[in-house]
């Protein structure tokens, strides 16, 4: 990797300046006033892919924001790697908390500060630079490479599943590589091999035809808020276990190797409690250690509840309506739609007498898992070892990226999450940044991975 390393190092300043160009584009997918900026970012990515030697570069317009496709397919009988990333970013509010403007990339303390620096423009850019460097030095790539870069990840990728379904042959590959995650710590790479899925529900209880005077009717009629609390209390038992029939039917227990991996990561309970301002860590299932609970166990959370008078002071009414929002984080092998139906049935069966219940089903996203012993996972681990001098840790992520499962299922290919961000880089928050110590190393690691996939 010596020659590749030299070229990457020599081009460091130029590469960072190019990244700044992309970061200056305010491609906020959730705000309609940035629609032209989304198109500008898509054009920038497409132009860069053409310039580095990728072929069949196309900006695919959808009913939302565009998807960029490109490929280089000149290695006969060699594996094909599909790179996925996204060029859209989160809104920047609250702007006053940014030390420098979010779309004026600034380097401080060997970090580049800008919205999208780590999520996900910076990390996607590493793959573009890896391919460019290999083509520049070797005149070819060790494997076939395809790019699929979208502009709607931050709003749930509503149009990408259809694109995957309609373009299975064009996107066919032996592995999907995504850099939209983080390392374990500075100098300690990590491979995220599992993501939790999710499902959401909302429900309301209604009693009388209007709110009632608590003096005239108190003690004699049903209070919707009381009934809501009563119903919510049936969802968990005293030990924090979800008390819904069939909720755990499809949960697969961790292997002993996975449990050892979690233990090896190290966990400082006192440090976490102090950082969160808590005196106890007692959420969820009490008979599981905290690191397992937040990554490997399913949850049912009450995200919001309201009913009755919400204003300042007192209003002596008995509310006739009460509402709650629920989301679940789901683990490998659980089906989000099946869980939704189980919870809906539980609510209907446990609804108190004297009220009308209405349940509305919300968004769903499938969980994802690539086995640690997957050959592609192991090649990624070897690439990290080659460049960082340390074997990566393997971790399950408590969050959800539903599109990862869509790639896995639509293309029937393993997905490898090779992150180069750090956990404290403020993604989705003010002062988002990317540590430049992982910029050149990230490019070189991707080069190493592409060469290892060939073998």
Short mmCIF file of C-alpha atoms in Angstrom, two decimals:
data_model
loop_
_atom_site.label_atom_id
_atom_site.label_comp_id
_atom_site.label_asym_id
_atom_site.label_seq_id
_atom_site.Cartn_x
_atom_site.Cartn_y
_atom_site.Cartn_z
CA UNK A 1 0.00 0.00 0.00
CA UNK A 2 3.09 2.22 0.03
CA UNK A 3 2.54 3.96 -3.30
CA UNK A 4 -1.18 4.41 -2.63
CA UNK A 5 -0.40 5.86 0.77
CA UNK A 6 2.08 8.34 -0.73
CA UNK A 7 -0.39 9.53 -3.36
CA UNK A 8 -3.17 9.96 -0.79
CA UNK A 9 -0.85 11.85 1.54
CA UNK A 10 0.47 14.09 -1.22
CA UNK A 11 -3.07 14.94 -2.34
CA UNK A 12 -4.42 15.51 1.17
CA UNK A 13 -4.85 19.28 0.88
CA UNK A 14 -6.42 19.08 -2.57
CA UNK A 15 -8.80 16.31 -1.44
CA UNK A 16 -9.92 18.28 1.61
CA UNK A 17 -10.54 21.36 -0.51
CA UNK A 18 -12.73 19.28 -2.83
CA UNK A 19 -14.72 18.00 0.13
CA UNK A 20 -15.24 21.61 1.21
CA UNK A 21 -16.89 22.32 -2.15
CA UNK A 22 -19.47 19.62 -1.48
CA UNK A 23 -19.99 20.70 2.13
CA UNK A 24 -20.78 24.26 1.05
CA UNK A 25 -23.94 23.05 -0.71
CA UNK A 26 -26.89 23.25 1.76
CA UNK A 27 -28.56 20.05 0.55
CA UNK A 28 -31.19 19.81 3.30
CA UNK A 29 -33.67 17.21 2.07
CA UNK A 30 -36.46 18.01 4.51
CA UNK A 31 -36.85 21.69 3.55
CA UNK A 32 -38.51 22.50 0.23
CA UNK A 33 -36.61 25.77 -0.12
CA UNK A 34 -33.41 23.72 -0.63
CA UNK A 35 -34.73 21.71 -3.58
CA UNK A 36 -32.33 23.46 -5.97
CA UNK A 37 -29.45 22.82 -3.57
CA UNK A 38 -30.31 19.12 -3.59
CA UNK A 39 -30.07 19.13 -7.40
CA UNK A 40 -26.79 21.06 -7.18
CA UNK A 41 -25.31 18.48 -4.79
CA UNK A 42 -26.45 15.62 -7.03
CA UNK A 43 -24.81 17.29 -10.03
CA UNK A 44 -21.61 17.84 -8.04
CA UNK A 45 -21.43 14.15 -7.08
CA UNK A 46 -22.20 13.00 -10.62
CA UNK A 47 -19.57 15.33 -12.06
CA UNK A 48 -16.97 14.09 -9.62
CA UNK A 49 -17.71 10.45 -10.45
CA UNK A 50 -17.27 11.20 -14.16
CA UNK A 51 -14.03 13.05 -13.52
CA UNK A 52 -12.42 10.16 -11.63
CA UNK A 53 -13.20 7.67 -14.41
CA UNK A 54 -16.52 6.11 -13.42
CA UNK A 55 -18.83 5.21 -16.30
CA UNK A 56 -22.57 5.17 -17.03
CA UNK A 57 -22.97 8.04 -14.58
CA UNK A 58 -26.62 8.99 -14.34
CA UNK A 59 -28.73 11.28 -12.19
CA UNK A 60 -32.00 9.39 -11.74
CA UNK A 61 -34.91 11.68 -10.97
CA UNK A 62 -37.54 10.31 -8.58
CA UNK A 63 -40.79 11.73 -7.24
CA UNK A 64 -38.56 13.20 -4.54
CA UNK A 65 -34.83 13.87 -4.69
CA UNK A 66 -32.46 12.30 -7.25
CA UNK A 67 -30.33 9.17 -6.97
CA UNK A 68 -26.89 9.02 -8.61
CA UNK A 69 -25.73 5.79 -10.23
CA UNK A 70 -22.27 5.06 -11.67
CA UNK A 71 -20.17 1.98 -12.37
CA UNK A 72 -16.78 0.63 -13.47
CA UNK A 73 -17.17 -2.96 -14.72
CA UNK A 74 -13.96 -4.04 -16.42
CA UNK A 75 -12.79 -6.90 -14.17
CA UNK A 76 -14.21 -10.00 -15.76
CA UNK A 77 -15.12 -12.76 -13.27
CA UNK A 78 -14.18 -10.49 -10.36
CA UNK A 79 -16.56 -9.64 -7.50
CA UNK A 80 -18.67 -6.47 -7.64
CA UNK A 81 -18.80 -3.96 -4.78
CA UNK A 82 -21.75 -1.58 -4.51
CA UNK A 83 -21.07 1.61 -2.53
CA UNK A 84 -24.09 3.31 -0.96
CA UNK A 85 -24.06 6.78 0.57
CA UNK A 86 -26.18 9.91 0.80
CA UNK A 87 -25.54 13.55 -0.01
CA UNK A 88 -28.50 15.09 1.83
CA UNK A 89 -28.08 16.55 5.29
CA UNK A 90 -30.09 17.46 8.37
CA UNK A 91 -31.38 20.99 9.06
CA UNK A 92 -28.92 23.16 10.98
CA UNK A 93 -31.13 24.56 13.74
CA UNK A 94 -30.37 25.96 16.25
CA UNK A 95 -28.00 28.08 14.15
CA UNK A 96 -26.84 30.24 17.07
CA UNK A 97 -25.09 27.23 18.65
CA UNK A 98 -22.73 26.81 15.68
CA UNK A 99 -19.30 28.30 16.33
CA UNK A 100 -18.83 28.82 12.58
CA UNK A 101 -21.51 28.88 9.84
CA UNK A 102 -22.71 25.32 9.08
CA UNK A 103 -22.14 25.60 5.34
CA UNK A 104 -18.79 27.39 5.51
CA UNK A 105 -16.41 24.44 6.15
CA UNK A 106 -13.80 25.37 8.73
CA UNK A 107 -10.81 23.41 9.99
CA UNK A 108 -10.02 23.61 13.70
CA UNK A 109 -7.90 21.19 15.73
CA UNK A 110 -7.51 18.87 12.72
CA UNK A 111 -11.28 18.59 12.36
CA UNK A 112 -13.43 19.89 9.52
CA UNK A 113 -16.61 21.54 10.82
CA UNK A 114 -19.72 21.70 8.60
CA UNK A 115 -23.14 20.16 8.30
CA UNK A 116 -22.65 16.82 6.54
CA UNK A 117 -18.96 16.55 7.43
CA UNK A 118 -19.41 13.12 9.01
CA UNK A 119 -23.04 12.35 8.08
CA UNK A 120 -22.62 11.48 5.31
CA UNK A 121 -20.86 13.62 2.73
CA UNK A 122 -17.44 13.20 4.30
CA UNK A 123 -17.65 9.44 4.62
CA UNK A 124 -19.17 8.95 1.14
CA UNK A 125 -16.42 11.15 -0.29
CA UNK A 126 -13.80 8.72 1.07
CA UNK A 127 -15.08 6.03 -1.31
CA UNK A 128 -14.93 8.38 -4.28
CA UNK A 129 -11.34 9.25 -3.40
CA UNK A 130 -10.38 5.60 -2.89
CA UNK A 131 -11.61 4.69 -6.37
CA UNK A 132 -9.90 7.76 -7.86
CA UNK A 133 -6.60 6.88 -6.18
CA UNK A 134 -6.67 3.26 -7.35
CA UNK A 135 -7.43 4.28 -10.92
CA UNK A 136 -4.70 6.92 -10.82
CA UNK A 137 -2.02 4.61 -9.41
CA UNK A 138 -2.98 1.24 -10.91
CA UNK A 139 -4.88 2.33 -14.02
CA UNK A 140 -7.68 -0.03 -13.02
CA UNK A 141 -9.69 -1.25 -10.05
CA UNK A 142 -9.13 -4.65 -8.42
CA UNK A 143 -12.87 -5.37 -8.52
CA UNK A 144 -15.96 -4.06 -10.26
CA UNK A 145 -17.48 -1.08 -8.46
CA UNK A 146 -20.91 0.52 -8.55
CA UNK A 147 -22.13 3.65 -6.75
CA UNK A 148 -25.67 4.35 -5.54
CA UNK A 149 -25.83 7.71 -3.77
CA UNK A 150 -29.17 9.20 -2.77
CA UNK A 151 -30.56 12.49 -1.48
CA UNK A 152 -33.33 11.37 0.87
CA UNK A 153 -31.71 9.33 3.64
CA UNK A 154 -32.38 12.01 6.25
CA UNK A 155 -36.11 11.84 5.50
CA UNK A 156 -36.37 8.05 5.52
CA UNK A 157 -35.36 7.19 1.92
CA UNK A 158 -39.00 7.06 0.71
CA UNK A 159 -38.14 6.45 -2.96
CA UNK A 160 -35.02 4.29 -2.72
CA UNK A 161 -36.78 0.93 -2.06
CA UNK A 162 -38.69 1.27 -5.35
CA UNK A 163 -35.44 2.14 -7.15
CA UNK A 164 -33.79 -0.97 -5.70
CA UNK A 165 -36.72 -3.15 -6.67
CA UNK A 166 -36.83 -1.82 -10.24
CA UNK A 167 -33.05 -2.00 -10.79
CA UNK A 168 -32.00 -5.30 -9.24
CA UNK A 169 -29.96 -6.36 -12.25
CA UNK A 170 -28.23 -3.00 -12.62
CA UNK A 171 -27.38 -2.94 -8.91
CA UNK A 172 -26.50 -6.63 -8.56
CA UNK A 173 -23.34 -7.12 -6.52
CA UNK A 174 -21.44 -9.40 -4.19
CA UNK A 175 -21.35 -6.95 -1.29
CA UNK A 176 -22.84 -3.58 -0.34
CA UNK A 177 -20.48 -1.25 1.51
CA UNK A 178 -21.79 1.67 3.54
CA UNK A 179 -19.81 4.25 5.50
CA UNK A 180 -22.49 5.99 7.56
CA UNK A 181 -21.51 4.79 11.02
CA UNK A 182 -18.70 5.37 13.51
CA UNK A 183 -15.60 3.81 14.97
CA UNK A 184 -15.54 2.67 18.58
CA UNK A 185 -13.10 5.37 19.67
CA UNK A 186 -10.12 7.32 18.41
CA UNK A 187 -7.74 4.83 16.78
CA UNK A 188 -10.09 1.89 17.45
CA UNK A 189 -12.04 0.88 14.32
CA UNK A 190 -15.39 -0.85 14.57
CA UNK A 191 -17.65 -2.86 12.32
CA UNK A 192 -21.36 -2.47 13.01
CA UNK A 193 -22.85 -5.82 12.09
CA UNK A 194 -26.37 -5.30 13.37
CA UNK A 195 -28.95 -2.50 13.44
CA UNK A 196 -32.25 -2.49 15.25
CA UNK A 197 -35.48 -2.06 13.31
CA UNK A 198 -38.47 -0.01 14.40
CA UNK A 199 -42.21 0.36 14.34
CA UNK A 200 -44.51 3.12 15.54
CA UNK A 201 -48.11 3.40 16.73
CA UNK A 202 -50.37 6.14 18.02
CA UNK A 203 -53.61 5.66 19.90
CA UNK A 204 -56.34 7.70 21.52
CA UNK A 205 -59.02 7.07 24.13
CA UNK A 206 -62.34 8.90 24.12
CA UNK A 207 -65.02 8.91 26.79
CA UNK A 208 -67.73 11.59 26.93
CA UNK A 209 -68.64 13.82 23.97
CA UNK A 210 -66.75 16.76 25.54
CA UNK A 211 -64.62 17.72 28.53
CA UNK A 212 -66.69 17.89 31.73
CA UNK A 213 -66.74 20.11 34.83
CA UNK A 214 -64.83 18.28 37.57
CA UNK A 215 -67.06 19.65 40.28
CA UNK A 216 -70.30 18.60 38.68
CA UNK A 217 -69.11 15.23 37.32
CA UNK A 218 -65.92 14.35 39.24
CA UNK A 219 -66.03 10.91 40.79
CA UNK A 220 -68.95 9.86 38.66
CA UNK A 221 -67.62 9.64 35.09
CA UNK A 222 -64.54 8.22 33.40
CA UNK A 223 -61.45 10.43 33.13
CA UNK A 224 -59.65 9.77 29.82
CA UNK A 225 -56.25 10.61 31.32
CA UNK A 226 -56.77 8.07 34.12
CA UNK A 227 -57.75 5.41 31.60
CA UNK A 228 -54.72 6.21 29.46
CA UNK A 229 -52.35 5.72 32.40
CA UNK A 230 -54.15 2.51 33.31
CA UNK A 231 -53.79 1.12 29.78
CA UNK A 232 -50.14 2.17 29.40
CA UNK A 233 -49.28 0.45 32.68
CA UNK A 234 -50.23 -2.93 31.15
CA UNK A 235 -47.46 -2.72 28.51
CA UNK A 236 -44.56 -3.65 30.87
CA UNK A 237 -44.19 -5.86 33.89
CA UNK A 238 -42.44 -4.90 37.12
CA UNK A 239 -39.03 -5.92 35.74
CA UNK A 240 -39.30 -3.82 32.58
CA UNK A 241 -40.17 -6.71 30.26
CA UNK A 242 -42.64 -5.91 27.50
CA UNK A 243 -45.93 -7.46 28.55
CA UNK A 244 -47.37 -8.01 25.06
CA UNK A 245 -48.15 -11.53 23.84
CA UNK A 246 -45.72 -12.81 21.16
CA UNK A 247 -43.46 -9.73 21.45
CA UNK A 248 -40.36 -11.88 22.06
CA UNK A 249 -41.34 -14.92 19.97
CA UNK A 250 -38.76 -14.29 17.22
CA UNK A 251 -35.93 -12.79 19.30
CA UNK A 252 -32.69 -14.73 18.86
CA UNK A 253 -30.40 -14.84 21.89
CA UNK A 254 -26.82 -13.61 21.56
CA UNK A 255 -24.11 -16.19 21.09
CA UNK A 256 -21.43 -16.49 23.75
CA UNK A 257 -18.94 -14.96 21.29
CA UNK A 258 -21.20 -11.93 20.85
CA UNK A 259 -21.59 -11.54 24.60
CA UNK A 260 -17.83 -11.66 25.00
CA UNK A 261 -17.44 -9.01 22.29
CA UNK A 262 -19.80 -6.71 24.19
CA UNK A 263 -17.90 -7.27 27.43
CA UNK A 264 -14.60 -6.60 25.68
CA UNK A 265 -15.82 -3.15 24.61
CA UNK A 266 -15.82 -2.08 28.23
CA UNK A 267 -18.60 -0.17 29.95
CA UNK A 268 -18.28 2.44 32.69
CA UNK A 269 -21.67 2.76 34.34
CA UNK A 270 -20.69 5.58 36.68
CA UNK A 271 -19.24 7.66 33.86
CA UNK A 272 -22.40 7.25 31.78
CA UNK A 273 -24.70 8.13 34.69
CA UNK A 274 -22.68 11.25 35.39
CA UNK A 275 -22.68 12.34 31.75
CA UNK A 276 -26.47 11.89 31.51
CA UNK A 277 -27.26 13.41 34.90
CA UNK A 278 -28.83 10.18 36.15
CA UNK A 279 -28.65 8.37 39.46
CA UNK A 280 -29.73 4.96 38.09
CA UNK A 281 -29.69 3.00 34.83
CA UNK A 282 -32.81 0.95 35.33
CA UNK A 283 -34.71 1.29 32.05
CA UNK A 284 -35.72 -1.71 29.99
CA UNK A 285 -35.37 -5.34 31.02
CA UNK A 286 -33.68 -5.41 34.41
CA UNK A 287 -32.16 -8.88 33.99
CA UNK A 288 -29.91 -7.79 31.07
CA UNK A 289 -26.73 -5.71 31.31
CA UNK A 290 -26.98 -2.16 29.98
CA UNK A 291 -24.81 -2.65 26.84
CA UNK A 292 -27.00 -5.58 25.75
CA UNK A 293 -30.23 -3.71 26.49
CA UNK A 294 -29.38 -0.78 24.22
CA UNK A 295 -28.12 -2.83 21.28
CA UNK A 296 -29.45 -6.38 21.34
CA UNK A 297 -32.85 -6.32 23.03
CA UNK A 298 -36.17 -5.04 21.66
CA UNK A 299 -37.90 -2.13 23.37
CA UNK A 300 -41.31 -0.52 23.65
CA UNK A 301 -41.14 3.17 24.51
CA UNK A 302 -43.86 5.72 25.28
CA UNK A 303 -42.66 8.74 23.32
CA UNK A 304 -45.47 11.14 24.03
CA UNK A 305 -48.79 11.43 25.85
CA UNK A 306 -51.27 14.25 26.22
CA UNK A 307 -54.83 14.98 27.22
CA UNK A 308 -56.86 17.55 29.10
CA UNK A 309 -55.78 21.08 29.92
CA UNK A 310 -52.19 21.95 28.97
CA UNK A 311 -52.08 25.70 29.62
CA UNK A 312 -50.82 27.80 32.49
CA UNK A 313 -52.66 27.63 35.78
CA UNK A 314 -55.61 25.37 36.62
CA UNK A 315 -58.66 24.34 34.68
CA UNK A 316 -60.90 21.97 36.58
CA UNK A 317 -62.05 19.69 33.80
CA UNK A 318 -62.34 15.96 33.32
CA UNK A 319 -60.77 15.34 29.89
CA UNK A 320 -62.75 13.30 27.42
CA UNK A 321 -59.75 12.47 25.21
CA UNK A 322 -56.23 11.23 25.87
CA UNK A 323 -53.49 10.26 23.44
CA UNK A 324 -50.16 8.42 23.38
CA UNK A 325 -47.37 7.67 20.91
CA UNK A 326 -45.34 4.46 21.02
CA UNK A 327 -42.23 3.32 19.16
CA UNK A 328 -40.41 0.01 19.35
CA UNK A 329 -36.80 -0.79 18.53
CA UNK A 330 -36.67 -4.31 17.16
CA UNK A 331 -33.85 -6.82 16.84
CA UNK A 332 -32.82 -9.32 14.19
CA UNK A 333 -35.56 -11.74 13.13
CA UNK A 334 -38.44 -9.61 14.45
CA UNK A 335 -41.09 -8.48 11.97
CA UNK A 336 -42.19 -4.84 12.49
CA UNK A 337 -45.70 -5.34 11.07
CA UNK A 338 -46.24 -8.42 13.22
CA UNK A 339 -45.16 -6.49 16.32
CA UNK A 340 -47.50 -3.63 15.44
CA UNK A 341 -50.43 -6.03 15.23
CA UNK A 342 -49.50 -7.67 18.54
CA UNK A 343 -49.44 -4.31 20.30
CA UNK A 344 -52.70 -3.23 18.65
CA UNK A 345 -54.37 -6.42 19.83
CA UNK A 346 -53.01 -5.92 23.35
CA UNK A 347 -54.37 -2.37 23.49
CA UNK A 348 -57.77 -3.48 22.25
CA UNK A 349 -57.96 -6.36 24.74
CA UNK A 350 -56.84 -4.22 27.69
CA UNK A 351 -58.75 -1.02 26.91
CA UNK A 352 -60.70 -0.02 30.04
CA UNK A 353 -64.46 -0.10 30.00
CA UNK A 354 -66.23 3.12 29.23
CA UNK A 355 -63.99 4.40 26.44
CA UNK A 356 -63.55 4.18 22.69
CA UNK A 357 -60.07 3.20 21.48
CA UNK A 358 -58.58 4.21 18.14
CA UNK A 359 -55.16 2.82 17.08
CA UNK A 360 -53.20 4.24 14.16
CA UNK A 361 -50.23 2.29 12.81
CA UNK A 362 -47.13 4.30 11.90
CA UNK A 363 -43.77 3.81 10.21
CA UNK A 364 -41.87 0.53 10.17
CA UNK A 365 -38.29 -0.45 9.41
CA UNK A 366 -36.70 -3.89 9.37
CA UNK A 367 -33.79 -4.84 11.62
CA UNK A 368 -30.54 -5.93 9.99
CA UNK A 369 -27.72 -8.34 10.76
CA UNK A 370 -24.70 -9.64 8.85
CA UNK A 371 -23.05 -12.54 10.71
CA UNK A 372 -19.64 -11.67 12.14
CA UNK A 373 -18.07 -14.66 10.39
CA UNK A 374 -19.31 -13.49 6.98
CA UNK A 375 -16.35 -13.50 4.53
CA UNK A 376 -16.97 -9.85 3.59
CA UNK A 377 -17.06 -8.78 7.23
CA UNK A 378 -13.75 -10.53 7.75
CA UNK A 379 -12.20 -8.81 4.72
CA UNK A 380 -13.30 -5.46 6.12
CA UNK A 381 -11.74 -6.42 9.46
CA UNK A 382 -8.48 -7.29 7.72
CA UNK A 383 -8.49 -3.95 5.88
CA UNK A 384 -8.87 -2.06 9.18
CA UNK A 385 -6.07 -4.15 10.67
CA UNK A 386 -3.82 -3.35 7.72
CA UNK A 387 -4.22 0.43 8.03
CA UNK A 388 -5.00 1.11 11.69
CA UNK A 389 -2.78 -1.63 13.08
CA UNK A 390 -5.67 -2.85 15.25
CA UNK A 391 -8.39 -5.38 14.69
CA UNK A 392 -11.81 -3.73 14.76
CA UNK A 393 -14.33 -4.36 17.49
CA UNK A 394 -17.70 -5.78 16.46
CA UNK A 395 -20.75 -3.96 17.70
CA UNK A 396 -24.49 -3.98 17.43
CA UNK A 397 -26.03 -0.54 16.97
CA UNK A 398 -29.17 0.37 18.87
CA UNK A 399 -30.34 2.78 16.20
CA UNK A 400 -32.02 2.05 12.89
CA UNK A 401 -31.10 2.58 9.23
CA UNK A 402 -34.03 0.81 7.53
CA UNK A 403 -32.56 1.16 4.04
CA UNK A 404 -29.71 -1.20 5.02
CA UNK A 405 -32.16 -4.07 5.30
CA UNK A 406 -33.72 -3.05 1.97
CA UNK A 407 -30.35 -3.40 0.24
CA UNK A 408 -29.77 -6.76 1.88
CA UNK A 409 -33.17 -8.14 0.91
CA UNK A 410 -33.55 -6.58 -2.56
CA UNK A 411 -30.07 -7.48 -3.79
CA UNK A 412 -29.53 -10.65 -1.74
CA UNK A 413 -26.05 -9.42 -0.85
CA UNK A 414 -24.26 -8.99 2.49
CA UNK A 415 -23.96 -5.44 3.79
CA UNK A 416 -20.76 -4.24 5.46
CA UNK A 417 -20.88 -1.06 7.55
CA UNK A 418 -17.38 0.43 7.54
CA UNK A 419 -17.58 3.62 9.58
CA UNK A 420 -14.85 6.25 9.86
CA UNK A 421 -16.61 8.80 12.04
CA UNK A 422 -16.15 9.13 15.77
CA UNK A 423 -18.98 8.98 18.32
CA UNK A 424 -18.50 12.60 19.44
CA UNK A 425 -18.67 14.28 16.02
CA UNK A 426 -22.09 15.90 16.63
CA UNK A 427 -23.96 14.38 13.71
CA UNK A 428 -27.47 15.93 13.52
CA UNK A 429 -26.32 18.58 16.03
CA UNK A 430 -24.61 21.98 15.92
CA UNK A 431 -20.86 21.94 15.21
CA UNK A 432 -20.92 18.66 13.30
CA UNK A 433 -17.38 17.74 12.28
CA UNK A 434 -15.13 15.00 10.92
CA UNK A 435 -11.73 14.17 12.38
CA UNK A 436 -9.15 14.50 9.62
CA UNK A 437 -7.00 11.81 11.24
CA UNK A 438 -9.48 9.38 9.68
CA UNK A 439 -9.57 11.10 6.30
CA UNK A 440 -6.44 9.66 4.68
CA UNK A 441 -6.65 6.47 6.72
CA UNK A 442 -10.26 6.01 5.65
CA UNK A 443 -9.37 6.32 1.95
CA UNK A 444 -6.52 3.87 2.36
CA UNK A 445 -8.66 1.39 4.32
CA UNK A 446 -11.26 1.37 1.55
CA UNK A 447 -8.50 0.78 -1.01
CA UNK A 448 -7.27 -2.15 1.07
CA UNK A 449 -10.78 -3.58 1.34
CA UNK A 450 -11.33 -3.43 -2.43
CA UNK A 451 -8.05 -5.26 -2.99
CA UNK A 452 -8.93 -7.91 -0.41
CA UNK A 453 -12.37 -8.50 -1.96
CA UNK A 454 -10.56 -9.52 -5.14
CA UNK A 455 -8.77 -12.38 -3.40
#
